[in-house]
Each structure stands twice: as C-alpha cells, then as structure tokens.
C-alpha cells in the first residue's frame, strides 16, 4: 500500500507516516483526516512514498481525504519546510501556523463571499453630515473606494458609525465578484515626477530580472513610499502580484489610501490581525488564484500563497514587529528574502534607519544599497541638542532648559512632543522612611503605579494590586511615587501649561477601540498642542505642526544588558525626530542624558543614523555579535528553578561541539515573571550550516528530555532581544 508522509499540528520535530488504500487523485499539499493518539485531526500530505521506517503492521490508515485540490503548491510546501528547519520549529506547527484557521481546522477551502462596503448614489453626492465620524467615513470611501467591513474597522471606524450611514442609505453592502485584472490597463491616480535619486532607484529596480534585494536607505520624508508606488506600477502593469509588508502600527488609513488612490482599478487586499477567519480565507484564496493585485499586510502576510508574485516590499524593515515573539518565532523580513529568491523577483527593504543586520548585508554587497538623502519636499534638517542632566534640578523628569524650550515653542503656536517610554504614573512606589520598594510578588520587578485606576499594575504578568496605605516594612504612611511615567508627565504638564490642550498616547490611553485614531485626528487638526506619549507616538504618523521633540530617557538605551539596545535607541531617536519639522521649517530635538559625551550619541546627533550605524557595526564586529556571528537563544522557564537549571545544563555537552560556543545557563534579565523562573542558553556560531546541524540534534534531544514536559522551553533563532 502507498504511504503518506504527513504533518500534524503537534509540538514535535517530526512527520508521521500513514497508509492509504488507494491513492486516486491524492497529491502533496492536500489535507487528510487521520487519527492520532485516539483523536481525529487534520493533517497535511507532504509526500507520497513507498517505504516507511515504521514496520507496516504498526502503520494506521488515514480516515478520509479532505481536499479535491491541494491547498498548498509544491513550492509553498518547500518554503514552509525551510521555515521549520531554519527556525528549528516543529514541522506540523509550522504548516498549521501558516494556514488560515478555516483550512487548519479542516474547513472547506472554497471562497466564502465577503461583502464590501461602498457608497450609494446618494452617498456619492457627499452630503455634509453633522457627525464628524460619519463624515470621515464618507470621505474614506470617496478616497479609498469599496472596502471590506473588517478593513474599515481596522482603520478605526466604529460599527455604529457604519450602521448609521447604512440607515441613511449613504453606503451599502454588496458582494463584489472577482474579475480578471491582469488584462486591464492601470488606471493611475495623480503622481509626482520623481526626483533624480528616486528615478535612479526605480530604474535600478525595474531593470532587475529575477531575484535581488535592494535596501532603500532614505531619511523620513525622502519619498520612499513614492518609490514603492512607481516600482509597483511596473509590476502590476505586467499582470504580476505584489506584497507590501508594513509594521503593525503602520497600517494606517493614510498609507492604505495612498496605494488605493494610485492604483484605482486594482484589487487591493489588506491583511492584519483584525480579519475574521472567513475574510482571511478569502484573501488567502484570492492570493492563490491571482485575484488580488496587491496585498498590504502585517508580518503573517509573508505566508500568503501568491500565484504570480512579482515583488515584495518591506516598509520600515528595521521594525521589531516583523519578528513574531512566540510560537513560530519567524522574522517576516528575513523570510521575504527566501520568498523573493524562490519566486525570482525583487525585494525592496525600505527604512530611514536600517537594522544593523540589513545594513551589513548591503555594505558587503549581498544586497544593493540605494540611498535617498534629501527630503522630497524642501525642508531643513532638524537640529539636535543634548541636554546634560548631570546635577540639574528636575521637574517631573524635565530639565529647566527643556521646559524653557517648550514655553518658547508653544508661544509661537507650534506643537511639542514629549516622549517617554514608560507608561503609568510612576514605575515604583517607595517608602520615604525606610526605602521599601513595591515589587511584584510574582516577578523580579516592581509593579507600576497607575494613579487614574489607583492600582499597582505589573507590566510583566498583569497582576493588579491595591495601593498600600502604609509601608509593609516600617508602617510609615509616607508612600511616594518613585520615577516618572507618562501619566505623571501628563499631570505635570497640564498644571505647568494650564491653557494648552494636551493629548497623551500610550497603551493605557488608547485601550478603547478607535481612541488612537481619534487622538491622532485631534492632533492633526491642531486641537492638541502638547503630545505626551510612549513609542506608540514615535512610529509612522505624520504630524504637520510639531516643531519641538523632547526625548526624556535616552540613557536607558545606552546602558542596557541587551546588545541591540543602542541600535533600537538610535532608531527610535531618529524616527521620533522625523516627526518634527515636517511642514517646511526645521524642527528641534532635545535629548536629555547624563552622558552627553557618549561617542555613539555624539555620532548619532552630529553625523546622523547612517554614520552611527556604520560605527556601531564595527563595535559588533569586534565583539563578535550578530550580524558577525549567529545567535540562538534557548529559553526555559518553570516554577521549580531546579528543573530549569537541570534541563538547560543537560543541553551543554561534556566536550564542545566544533564551531559552536555555548553560554549558560544564565538567568534572563527578568529572572522571574508570573512566578516562573526563567533561564537561557546562548548559542553562538560563525557558520549557519554548522549551527543548523547542531540545532536539529539539540531539538530532538530536548523534546525527548525527561523534563521536556515540565519546563516550558523554546528556541529563538536570530532573536530580536535577549529578554
Ligand atoms: P517617505 O515614505 O520616505 O517618508 P513619502 O513618499 O511619504 O516619503 O514622501 C514624503 C512627501 O513628499 C509626500 O507628501 C509625497 O507625496 C511627497 N513626494 C514624494 N516624492 C515626491 C516627488 N518626486 N515630487 C514631489 N513630491 C514628492
Ligand atoms: Zn517603610
Ligand atoms: Zn508581575
């Protein structure tokens, strides 16, 4: 009897063999139902073969075949096999992570019909409405065209707003059937003439036959998006599909509408975490059948099975949201390289602040480096100032100089942005008498004081507690906040600048759906003049009137145990600074630091990110850190610290493995979270193949270890951080 090699969604680093009575039309990439450990489960056929290492009498027969057509093509199977091998992740779990939920659970692959929302004839007359939100929705549909319900929601429109407009018969839901777009000539919206640098990039990319990765290093506002659009134009005109990956926070109406306005008659799909299961399947199948021209999506869009992929673009390629932090720990940008190579198409990585890993590949000519050095619309460069905080009096973390600059800027009627990467009121509470600090009971860290809720909240395990009236150690009632969070900063600035409207943007203030969008709206309409926020404020948004940016806590990035901290700090400073001075005049950026003479800071502010990054790369090379060595972190955690230590120690071989350096077990920077002890093993290697051979052996050994089920462990290849 023929034998099927299948992948089953299990945390095991292996495939399974089953028998089938008659092969019929069965092909790899189809789903079958099998019984495993007395449970029925969906499995994916990877290969059909005549021999199994398992004796025939032990093999079971599959229960049924679920598909008439494969749900994955052979190249896509090869891609996912590569993913599993590269990230040393269980093969079944890899396949089933990539598949949309409906297919994962054995559902029917035929496309469900997804209604889209569009303007009615009455809506097209664009009546003036009293509700601002309803007006905004009309304007979205006018500029962005028909759109799926969930996409509207992802863009921040509330269900109620949509319903109200439906009741007024200004918008309607319709089912749009796929039509063949590949034969159509592109209907293009207005576009600017490219400047010389942009034109050079576009012709280099458009002339590319087959695979090549380009790094477009261009300062904020230098016209990268315009370059993407004009490169895409060439791809779509050939009837090929394209994928644009954006960071989680980058999927804004502004971005999406730019694509929709440019490619007016092209089917464009969005892919993000807010889609329903049916919508996900719908877009997956449209990609597979070539029915969509362009998909704009967050990281998991890299798994979409395009029929004719002609280009991949990764915008803000340095952004850490491209790396999945749990389960299958893949990096969408890195997988984009494999896919572009497999599909023999160009890959564009664009950013103002390239990741050091990417830059190194560009500098060593593995990727082609293309630069945009000037802002597209004439603009002066921002001025950086380091504010030496040593011995300075501080008010709520702000130096007198910073407050003075704020006053001056506000007097001129401009907006000010104050950036602090710590939410809550204060990072700890402290006893003024004896120095007691409130630590979380379950974690080796303190719980943050949230004044609005009047609670202590641990940002690591989520535990909430009442604020003690008395010190548990000495009984004193003088419990005071220690340190500054955004909530406190907001309070201080409201008192300091009484008449000036302020908006705070962080995870707490934007918890309600749509609240981020309305806060951003308010900022853009000039309603708020002081903006206080965490890194949420830093990314991707365009604020026209901000002319002063103050960054409060630069030092935490300079002296951190994480080797990527300085890189991320520099990216953040550059990105935040890019928010300033966008409307013609130069902006000012104040960096508060106790280490104004720090060479990396000096380099960054005097010579810019590009120079900083090249210098930082030298440091990495001397320390043999990534990208000059490859790093893998094995993480393990359990309530019982001995289990964790024994498990990790057992992984360290008695004699060293050639080409592999091991460090550990070492405690994680946060040794305890939610009551669990966390330790790590760091694996360094110069050569990828050596590393991957070693990892494959290690993974097998780990899954068979006696403690494998009592310790929660994971393998992180090319980790983004060491936490
Ligand atoms: P980036 O993506 O690098 O931040 P954008 O593509 O958004 O830059 O360009 C910044 C601004 O300059 C946008 O308003 C864009 O429309 C405009 N722009 C870009 N390229 C040109 C050009 N060649 N001529 C005129 N305006 C341009
Ligand atoms: Zn005390
Ligand atoms: Zn905690």
XYZ file of C-alpha atoms and ligand atoms in Angstrom:
752
model
C 0.000 0.000 0.000
C 1.236 3.570 -0.672
C 2.441 5.543 2.301
C 1.663 9.189 3.078
C 4.086 11.354 4.960
C 2.004 13.965 6.774
C 2.433 16.968 9.061
C 0.176 17.114 12.106
C -0.190 20.132 14.371
C 1.902 18.867 17.259
C 4.898 20.257 19.113
C 7.092 17.511 17.672
C 10.046 17.839 15.370
C 8.945 15.087 13.031
C 6.438 13.995 10.410
C 4.228 10.865 10.523
C 3.531 8.039 8.115
C 0.059 6.677 7.333
C -1.290 4.160 4.879
C -3.884 4.824 2.219
C -5.800 2.104 0.448
C -5.941 3.795 -2.906
C -4.039 6.860 -3.998
C -6.540 8.129 -6.588
C -6.035 11.874 -7.190
C -4.241 12.425 -3.931
C -1.282 14.815 -4.159
C 1.064 16.534 -1.713
C -0.482 19.712 -0.319
C -3.912 18.118 0.236
C -5.373 17.691 3.674
C -6.431 14.351 5.082
C -8.026 13.300 8.312
C -6.093 10.869 10.479
C -6.423 9.523 13.954
C -3.564 10.301 16.272
C -3.465 9.162 19.904
C -7.154 8.260 19.525
C -8.070 11.727 18.357
C -9.145 12.767 14.903
C -7.029 15.514 13.476
C -6.335 17.354 10.250
C -3.039 16.508 8.600
C -1.286 17.831 5.550
C 0.237 15.471 2.990
C 3.889 16.355 2.394
C 4.924 13.365 0.290
C 3.708 10.079 -1.122
C 6.240 7.284 -0.812
C 6.601 3.523 -0.960
C 8.745 2.935 2.089
C 8.443 3.816 5.786
C 10.940 3.260 8.586
C 7.996 2.193 10.746
C 7.083 -1.503 10.316
C 3.927 -1.813 8.128
C 1.860 -3.547 10.802
C 2.253 -0.515 13.050
C 1.054 1.975 10.426
C -2.517 3.191 10.563
C -4.684 4.048 7.580
C -5.962 7.588 7.090
C -9.626 8.212 7.842
C -10.500 10.393 4.873
C -9.234 12.791 2.232
C -10.490 16.357 2.747
C -9.472 18.090 -0.477
C -10.024 17.671 -4.191
C -7.244 20.131 -4.945
C -4.056 20.788 -2.949
C -4.321 23.774 -0.608
C -0.556 24.272 -0.908
C 1.603 24.109 -4.019
C 4.934 22.229 -4.025
C 6.993 25.470 -3.873
C 4.925 26.637 -0.920
C 5.486 23.318 0.817
C 9.211 23.722 0.201
C 9.060 27.252 1.630
C 7.343 26.107 4.822
C 9.743 23.181 5.187
C 12.552 25.706 5.006
C 10.832 27.837 7.663
C 10.520 24.866 10.016
C 14.125 23.896 9.508
C 15.527 27.428 9.775
C 13.656 28.326 12.938
C 14.018 24.821 14.301
C 10.294 24.741 14.865
C 8.050 21.636 14.883
C 7.119 20.973 11.271
C 3.402 20.395 11.804
C 3.034 23.517 13.862
C 4.855 25.496 11.172
C 2.432 24.386 8.448
C -0.591 24.952 10.583
C 0.608 28.382 11.759
C 0.892 29.473 8.130
C -2.538 28.184 7.065
C -5.630 30.296 7.740
C -7.777 28.991 10.592
C -10.543 27.619 8.366
C -8.102 25.389 6.488
C -6.226 24.493 9.673
C -9.425 23.166 11.193
C -10.352 21.058 8.178
C -12.872 23.545 6.746
C -13.835 23.836 3.104
C -11.360 25.851 1.028
C -13.916 27.294 -1.371
C -14.058 31.006 -1.117
C -16.690 32.413 1.097
C -18.265 35.576 -0.164
C -17.253 38.658 1.716
C -19.454 41.731 1.447
C -17.776 45.032 0.797
C -18.984 48.486 1.748
C -19.343 51.166 -0.894
C -21.054 54.499 -1.439
C -24.599 54.557 -2.780
C -25.543 57.080 -5.480
C -26.823 59.294 -2.700
C -23.564 58.845 -0.798
C -21.553 59.862 -3.834
C -23.081 63.328 -3.653
C -21.061 63.710 -0.444
C -23.673 65.382 1.735
C -22.459 67.346 4.734
C -23.161 65.469 7.952
C -23.314 66.672 11.487
C -21.311 63.748 12.867
C -17.578 64.152 12.287
C -17.055 60.402 12.378
C -19.696 59.734 9.752
C -18.215 62.445 7.574
C -14.788 60.847 7.959
C -16.210 57.509 6.855
C -17.793 59.040 3.755
C -14.523 60.686 2.940
C -12.672 57.371 3.390
C -14.978 55.673 0.901
C -14.701 58.555 -1.546
C -10.903 58.440 -1.486
C -10.290 54.770 -0.794
C -13.141 53.158 -2.758
C -15.014 49.999 -1.773
C -13.670 48.202 1.253
C -14.385 45.184 3.452
C -16.213 45.694 6.707
C -13.329 44.473 8.848
C -10.910 46.672 6.954
C -12.997 49.684 7.834
C -12.925 48.585 11.430
C -9.166 48.101 11.244
C -8.917 51.660 10.044
C -10.668 52.759 13.214
C -14.293 53.191 12.137
C -16.826 52.004 14.701
C -19.645 49.586 13.842
C -22.142 52.228 14.980
C -20.839 54.800 12.508
C -21.135 52.299 9.674
C -24.636 51.344 10.716
C -25.793 54.948 10.905
C -24.652 55.635 7.358
C -26.330 52.458 6.136
C -29.565 53.604 7.728
C -29.236 56.913 5.923
C -28.753 54.926 2.685
C -25.460 56.668 2.031
C -23.500 53.418 1.990
C -24.385 49.816 1.184
C -23.010 46.309 1.491
C -22.555 44.407 -1.748
C -20.838 41.238 -2.886
C -18.195 42.017 -5.461
C -17.147 39.161 -7.703
C -13.539 38.698 -8.706
C -12.736 39.836 -12.176
C -9.565 39.325 -14.106
C -7.471 42.434 -13.571
C -4.347 41.277 -15.347
C -5.589 42.286 -18.797
C -6.676 45.733 -17.707
C -4.554 48.798 -18.234
C -3.750 50.504 -14.965
C -5.878 53.488 -14.106
C -3.413 55.624 -12.201
C -4.126 58.465 -9.812
C -2.010 61.624 -9.872
C 1.662 61.099 -9.330
C 4.626 63.421 -8.929
C 7.637 63.379 -11.226
C 10.409 61.522 -9.447
C 13.471 63.438 -8.394
C 16.847 62.232 -9.615
C 17.595 59.946 -6.685
C 14.139 58.400 -6.770
C 14.362 57.889 -10.514
C 17.735 56.148 -10.162
C 16.256 53.717 -7.661
C 13.184 52.977 -9.742
C 15.186 52.284 -12.853
C 17.580 50.001 -10.952
C 14.653 48.044 -9.521
C 12.634 47.958 -12.716
C 15.622 46.786 -14.721
C 16.064 43.852 -12.357
C 15.300 40.486 -13.881
C 14.901 37.815 -11.259
C 15.869 37.968 -7.610
C 17.701 40.816 -5.928
C 17.343 42.504 -2.552
C 17.574 46.298 -2.508
C 17.981 48.330 0.653
C 16.412 51.741 0.175
C 18.018 53.851 2.889
C 16.119 57.116 2.859
C 15.503 59.691 5.553
C 11.921 60.230 6.683
C 10.014 62.139 4.033
C 12.563 61.447 1.320
C 9.942 59.808 -0.886
C 10.391 56.086 -0.232
C 6.673 55.424 -0.491
C 6.604 57.208 -3.830
C 9.415 54.908 -4.974
C 7.429 51.848 -3.863
C 4.390 53.084 -5.774
C 6.250 53.636 -9.004
C 8.074 50.293 -8.767
C 4.756 48.554 -8.099
C 3.249 50.242 -11.120
C 5.721 48.397 -13.309
C 4.966 45.051 -11.619
C 1.180 45.394 -11.770
C 1.316 46.512 -15.393
C 2.892 43.134 -16.166
C -0.056 41.398 -14.520
C 2.022 40.206 -11.575
C 1.010 40.414 -7.922
C 2.884 42.229 -5.187
C 3.125 42.109 -1.423
C 3.778 45.135 0.781
C 4.656 44.323 4.375
C 4.189 47.072 6.920
C 4.759 47.195 10.695
C 1.717 46.566 12.883
C 1.280 50.211 13.623
C 1.919 51.220 10.014
C -1.395 50.022 8.619
C -2.991 53.445 8.807
C -5.684 54.946 6.569
C -3.060 57.407 5.297
C -0.819 54.633 3.997
C -3.553 52.397 2.657
C -5.292 55.242 0.859
C -2.111 56.248 -0.901
C -1.985 52.815 -2.527
C -5.707 52.737 -3.254
C -5.688 56.203 -4.773
C -2.765 55.366 -7.000
C -3.968 52.002 -8.277
C -7.599 52.867 -8.715
C -8.830 49.856 -10.657
C -6.657 47.229 -8.985
C -7.993 44.780 -6.388
C -6.081 45.543 -3.187
C -6.481 43.443 -0.039
C -5.391 44.229 3.483
C -4.077 41.529 5.790
C -3.895 42.039 9.543
C -4.924 40.578 12.856
C -8.431 42.054 12.813
C -9.730 39.955 9.919
C -12.351 37.317 10.599
C -11.492 33.699 9.784
C -13.614 33.833 6.640
C -12.009 37.023 5.444
C -8.607 35.523 5.994
C -9.510 32.506 3.907
C -10.983 34.774 1.254
C -7.784 36.810 0.883
C -5.634 33.663 1.055
C -7.579 32.132 -1.821
C -7.565 35.363 -3.801
C -3.777 35.485 -3.485
C -3.559 31.847 -4.548
C -5.809 32.324 -7.563
C -4.184 35.587 -8.578
C -7.410 37.526 -8.000
C -5.807 40.282 -5.963
C -3.122 42.510 -7.410
C -1.691 43.807 -4.203
C -1.794 42.784 -0.559
C -0.763 45.255 2.119
C -0.276 43.387 5.337
C 1.459 42.833 8.619
C 4.033 40.097 9.175
C 1.980 36.943 8.630
C 1.134 38.077 5.089
C 4.530 36.611 4.193
C 2.813 33.184 4.224
C 0.233 34.071 1.552
C 0.479 31.703 -1.450
C 0.605 34.192 -4.336
C 0.097 32.804 -7.808
C 2.418 35.236 -9.654
C 4.433 37.138 -7.110
C 6.354 39.898 -8.867
C 7.711 41.973 -5.988
C 7.915 42.162 -2.200
C 8.344 45.432 -0.345
C 9.101 45.598 3.369
C 8.475 49.099 4.673
C 10.264 50.155 7.882
C 12.266 46.953 7.624
C 14.002 47.638 10.965
C 10.710 47.425 12.856
C 10.653 44.754 15.523
C 7.006 43.866 14.859
C 8.158 41.835 11.835
C 9.513 39.267 14.248
C 6.986 37.006 15.922
C 7.855 36.652 19.578
C 6.008 33.468 20.457
C 5.186 30.157 18.811
C 6.910 30.098 15.441
C 9.481 32.853 16.010
C 9.916 33.907 12.399
C 11.097 37.215 11.031
C 8.931 38.257 8.085
C 11.673 40.403 6.553
C 14.138 37.543 6.585
C 11.588 35.144 5.116
C 10.876 37.715 2.428
C 14.424 37.130 1.193
C 13.719 33.423 0.761
C 10.415 34.029 -0.985
C 11.751 36.663 -3.343
C 14.582 34.311 -4.206
C 12.209 31.418 -4.716
C 9.887 33.491 -6.900
C 12.821 35.137 -8.657
C 11.541 38.636 -8.021
C 12.982 41.813 -6.499
C 12.691 42.587 -2.799
C 12.741 46.172 -1.542
C 13.625 46.870 2.063
C 12.931 50.483 2.916
C 13.723 52.497 6.030
C 15.301 55.658 7.381
C 17.088 53.583 9.986
C 18.270 50.226 8.611
C 18.671 47.353 11.035
C 22.365 46.708 11.530
C 21.897 43.184 10.156
C 20.415 44.540 6.953
C 22.965 47.308 6.607
C 25.821 44.870 6.965
C 24.469 42.771 4.096
C 24.158 45.893 1.985
C 27.665 47.080 2.826
C 29.084 43.671 1.916
C 27.197 43.787 -1.408
C 24.854 40.908 -0.681
C 22.083 43.463 -1.043
C 22.196 46.519 -3.254
C 22.253 49.763 -1.303
C 20.247 52.654 -2.752
C 20.023 55.970 -0.939
C 17.630 58.862 -0.738
C 19.451 61.627 1.066
C 17.116 64.567 0.584
C 13.622 65.153 1.786
C 11.257 65.140 -1.186
C 9.588 68.396 -0.279
C 12.201 71.013 0.505
C 12.865 71.096 4.152
C 15.638 71.979 6.516
C 17.370 69.430 8.671
C 16.383 69.084 12.285
C 18.621 70.499 14.988
C 19.662 68.120 17.748
C 20.682 69.284 21.211
C 21.951 67.139 24.033
C 20.686 68.351 27.386
C 23.201 67.446 30.081
C 21.155 66.286 33.048
C 24.085 65.918 35.468
C 23.425 67.953 38.607
C 20.387 69.627 37.021
C 17.240 70.297 39.019
C 14.405 68.296 37.506
C 10.681 68.741 37.400
C 8.944 65.529 36.615
C 11.993 64.360 34.711
C 12.218 67.552 32.646
C 15.236 69.853 32.839
C 14.710 73.633 33.164
C 16.075 74.024 29.643
C 13.501 71.612 28.228
C 10.664 73.454 29.965
C 12.004 76.756 28.680
C 12.093 75.457 25.081
C 8.575 74.124 25.453
C 7.327 77.502 26.548
C 9.036 79.239 23.658
C 7.659 76.801 21.094
C 4.125 76.914 22.462
C 4.238 80.702 22.456
C 4.895 80.534 18.731
C 1.726 78.478 18.330
C 3.553 75.250 17.438
C 3.123 71.736 18.765
C 5.503 69.989 21.166
C 6.011 66.264 21.543
C 7.368 64.821 24.780
C 8.449 61.263 24.576
C 8.892 58.882 27.496
C 8.911 55.163 27.084
C 7.242 54.369 30.378
C 3.505 54.332 30.863
C 1.664 54.658 34.147
C 2.161 57.295 36.830
C 5.399 56.066 38.366
C 7.456 52.930 37.757
C 7.509 52.181 41.503
C 6.180 53.299 44.836
C 8.708 53.841 47.603
C 8.584 54.304 51.359
C 10.071 57.692 52.167
C 11.135 56.493 55.650
C 12.823 53.164 55.041
C 13.245 52.867 51.278
C 10.867 49.918 50.822
C 10.014 49.379 47.148
C 6.877 47.687 45.888
C 7.983 44.658 43.912
C 5.537 42.385 42.120
C 5.008 39.246 44.152
C 5.365 37.054 41.089
C 8.101 38.798 39.125
C 11.573 40.116 39.778
C 10.445 43.651 39.014
C 8.365 46.381 40.549
C 4.715 46.987 39.793
C 3.878 50.293 38.124
C 1.704 52.801 39.936
C -1.342 53.815 37.850
C -2.913 56.786 39.521
C -6.070 57.057 37.405
C -7.024 53.484 38.354
C -5.407 53.836 41.786
C -3.796 50.445 41.329
C -0.395 48.860 41.135
C -0.103 47.011 37.840
C 2.720 44.663 36.934
C 3.540 45.248 33.264
C 5.013 41.768 33.011
C 2.419 39.445 34.492
C -0.566 41.798 34.508
C -1.220 41.335 38.230
C -3.137 44.234 39.799
C -2.962 45.256 43.430
C -4.334 47.911 45.753
C -2.036 50.751 46.741
C -0.859 50.170 50.320
C -1.791 52.889 52.800
C 1.183 52.011 54.971
C 4.652 50.681 54.345
C 4.565 46.910 54.911
C 8.070 47.079 56.433
C 8.030 50.068 58.798
C 4.397 51.140 58.920
C 5.088 54.655 57.682
C 2.307 56.319 55.723
C 4.732 58.232 53.539
C 4.451 56.115 50.416
C 5.664 58.184 47.473
C 5.894 57.646 43.721
C 9.426 56.985 42.539
C 10.325 57.865 38.977
C 8.139 59.256 36.216
C 5.651 57.666 33.833
C 3.552 59.238 31.079
C 0.528 59.634 33.350
C 2.511 61.770 35.781
C 4.100 63.725 32.968
C 0.634 64.488 31.634
C -0.478 65.742 35.031
C 2.607 67.887 35.479
C 2.414 69.458 32.034
C -1.293 70.188 32.372
C -0.531 72.091 35.556
C 2.509 73.794 34.085
C 0.826 74.919 30.841
C -2.714 75.419 32.090
C -4.360 76.767 28.944
C -2.771 74.435 26.480
C -4.634 71.316 25.363
C -2.663 68.105 25.787
C -3.096 64.591 24.431
C -1.441 61.512 25.866
C -0.864 58.477 23.681
C 0.175 55.189 25.213
C -1.235 51.723 25.648
C -3.434 52.813 28.564
C -4.916 55.877 26.899
C -5.702 54.030 23.663
C -7.179 50.839 25.027
C -10.623 51.663 23.671
C -11.151 50.823 20.008
C -10.785 53.827 17.762
C -9.378 56.003 20.532
C -5.909 56.088 18.970
C -7.386 57.257 15.681
C -9.450 59.990 17.272
C -6.461 61.159 19.339
C -4.345 61.310 16.185
C -7.105 63.188 14.410
C -7.250 65.710 17.169
C -3.509 66.209 16.981
C -3.602 66.704 13.238
C -6.390 69.228 13.443
C -4.235 71.178 15.871
C -6.600 70.505 18.777
C -3.822 69.219 20.989
C -0.674 71.279 21.277
C 1.328 69.140 23.682
C 1.647 65.456 22.853
C 2.892 63.119 25.524
C 3.496 59.504 24.712
C 5.461 56.294 24.563
C 6.899 54.741 21.412
C 3.356 54.420 20.077
C 3.713 58.092 19.250
C 7.019 57.534 17.512
C 6.053 55.413 14.585
C 4.720 56.215 11.200
C 2.362 59.053 11.995
C 2.713 62.327 10.209
C 2.195 65.403 12.347
C 2.416 68.619 10.427
C 2.927 71.107 13.188
C 5.316 69.529 15.671
C 8.437 71.646 15.816
C 9.942 70.526 19.127
C 10.550 66.960 20.262
C 11.900 66.173 23.719
C 13.149 62.690 24.494
C 13.343 62.165 28.223
C 15.110 58.943 28.830
C 17.915 58.331 26.373
C 20.229 56.718 28.910
C 18.270 53.504 29.362
C 19.179 52.684 25.752
C 22.866 53.455 26.230
C 23.426 51.183 29.178
C 21.314 48.103 28.797
C 22.165 44.438 29.063
C 20.689 43.907 25.614
C 23.140 44.159 22.746
C 20.533 45.638 20.406
C 19.528 48.376 22.857
C 21.745 51.120 21.413
C 20.642 50.279 17.887
C 16.995 50.448 18.903
C 17.571 53.648 20.856
C 19.184 55.283 17.824
C 16.338 54.126 15.569
C 13.816 55.486 17.991
C 15.549 58.864 18.333
C 15.793 59.168 14.566
C 12.194 58.084 13.989
C 10.849 60.360 16.716
C 12.938 63.222 15.390
C 11.475 62.537 11.959
C 8.114 63.624 13.379
C 9.474 67.127 13.896
C 9.656 69.879 11.362
C 7.703 68.283 8.552
C 5.943 71.437 7.487
C 8.710 73.449 5.961
C 10.663 74.705 8.943
C 13.448 72.923 10.799
C 12.465 71.127 13.990
C 14.387 70.930 17.222
C 15.097 67.706 19.074
C 16.225 67.769 22.691
C 17.785 64.616 24.100
C 18.042 64.527 27.883
C 21.016 62.469 29.012
C 23.546 62.081 31.795
C 26.143 61.012 29.233
C 26.307 63.804 26.644
C 29.882 62.826 25.745
C 28.943 59.219 24.890
C 30.599 58.523 21.494
C 27.567 56.767 19.984
C 25.247 59.620 20.955
C 27.701 62.169 19.635
C 27.995 60.286 16.391
C 24.240 59.975 16.061
C 23.455 63.637 16.537
C 26.420 65.055 14.636
C 26.548 62.678 11.701
C 23.142 61.022 11.594
C 21.899 57.461 11.850
C 23.776 56.212 8.813
C 27.111 57.110 10.314
C 26.129 55.873 13.738
C 25.070 52.543 12.281
C 28.343 52.011 10.455
C 30.265 52.789 13.629
C 28.012 50.537 15.717
C 28.639 47.745 13.207
C 32.373 47.970 13.909
C 31.651 47.515 17.600
C 29.530 44.469 16.851
C 32.322 43.038 14.729
C 34.888 43.473 17.472
C 32.574 41.822 19.992
C 31.652 39.060 17.512
C 27.966 39.803 17.959
C 25.281 39.499 15.258
C 25.445 40.072 12.343
C 29.087 38.936 12.663
C 28.087 35.751 14.435
C 24.773 33.935 14.521
C 22.897 33.784 17.772
C 20.251 31.395 19.050
C 18.677 31.630 22.489
C 17.166 28.620 24.194
C 14.757 29.871 26.828
C 13.359 27.731 29.612
C 11.015 28.538 32.461
C 9.229 26.755 35.292
C 8.070 27.378 38.820
C 10.725 24.980 40.029
C 14.102 26.607 39.424
C 15.955 23.286 39.715
C 14.046 21.828 36.786
C 15.003 24.794 34.662
C 18.670 24.634 35.593
C 18.910 20.881 35.152
C 17.156 20.960 31.804
C 19.446 23.647 30.400
C 22.633 22.238 31.955
C 21.909 18.884 30.345
C 21.987 20.559 26.947
C 25.602 21.615 27.412
C 27.722 18.755 26.061
C 30.723 17.467 28.004
C 33.004 18.101 25.034
C 32.480 21.230 22.962
C 30.808 20.849 19.569
C 33.151 22.179 16.873
C 32.179 25.643 15.670
C 29.628 26.217 18.440
C 30.068 28.384 21.540
C 27.647 27.976 24.407
C 26.964 30.431 27.194
C 24.828 29.490 30.137
C 22.569 28.599 31.729
C 22.269 32.256 32.657
C 19.294 33.966 34.299
C 17.089 36.016 31.968
C 17.291 39.786 32.581
C 13.944 39.409 34.334
C 14.652 36.266 36.263
C 11.118 35.697 37.470
C 7.849 36.523 35.718
C 4.433 35.422 36.956
C 6.084 33.124 39.480
C 8.196 31.295 36.901
C 11.984 31.193 36.916
C 13.495 31.990 33.548
C 16.902 30.958 32.316
C 18.643 30.990 28.976
C 21.322 29.281 26.987
C 23.034 31.390 24.311
C 24.433 29.612 21.295
C 26.890 31.442 19.038
C 28.268 30.176 15.750
C 30.146 31.639 12.791
C 28.672 29.289 10.227
C 24.948 28.857 9.587
C 25.147 25.243 8.382
C 27.090 24.184 11.485
C 24.578 25.984 13.670
C 21.604 24.358 11.989
C 23.059 20.856 12.140
C 23.683 21.377 15.792
C 20.218 22.809 16.443
C 18.473 19.932 14.721
C 20.233 17.476 17.033
C 19.581 19.665 20.037
C 15.860 19.992 19.287
C 15.454 16.235 19.089
C 17.367 15.791 22.338
C 15.307 18.470 24.061
C 11.940 17.065 23.048
C 12.957 13.685 24.448
C 14.395 15.029 27.687
C 12.708 13.750 30.858
C 11.909 17.330 31.872
C 10.685 18.397 28.431
C 7.077 18.460 29.613
C 7.746 20.060 32.978
C 9.710 23.011 31.710
C 8.362 25.454 29.159
C 11.104 25.859 26.583
C 11.620 27.480 23.225
C 14.247 28.010 20.576
C 14.701 31.543 19.239
C 16.832 31.768 16.092
C 18.138 35.297 15.380
C 16.460 36.727 18.491
C 15.485 40.388 18.444
C 16.239 40.744 22.126
C 17.732 38.789 24.974
C 14.765 39.064 27.340
P 8.767 58.538 2.934
O 7.971 57.320 2.570
O 10.232 58.392 2.652
O 8.502 59.083 4.308
P 6.972 59.869 1.108
O 6.976 59.014 -0.111
O 5.814 59.765 2.026
O 8.330 59.695 1.918
O 7.172 61.370 0.632
C 7.073 62.476 1.523
C 6.193 63.545 0.880
O 6.803 64.016 -0.315
C 4.825 63.031 0.467
O 3.880 64.021 0.709
C 4.965 62.754 -1.016
O 3.738 62.879 -1.692
C 5.946 63.813 -1.433
N 6.791 63.387 -2.569
C 7.457 62.225 -2.697
N 8.149 62.178 -3.846
C 7.905 63.364 -4.479
C 8.331 63.942 -5.716
N 9.159 63.294 -6.536
N 7.859 65.178 -6.020
C 7.043 65.842 -5.189
N 6.594 65.360 -4.015
C 7.023 64.135 -3.646
Zn 8.949 51.933 55.257
Zn 4.344 40.560 37.866
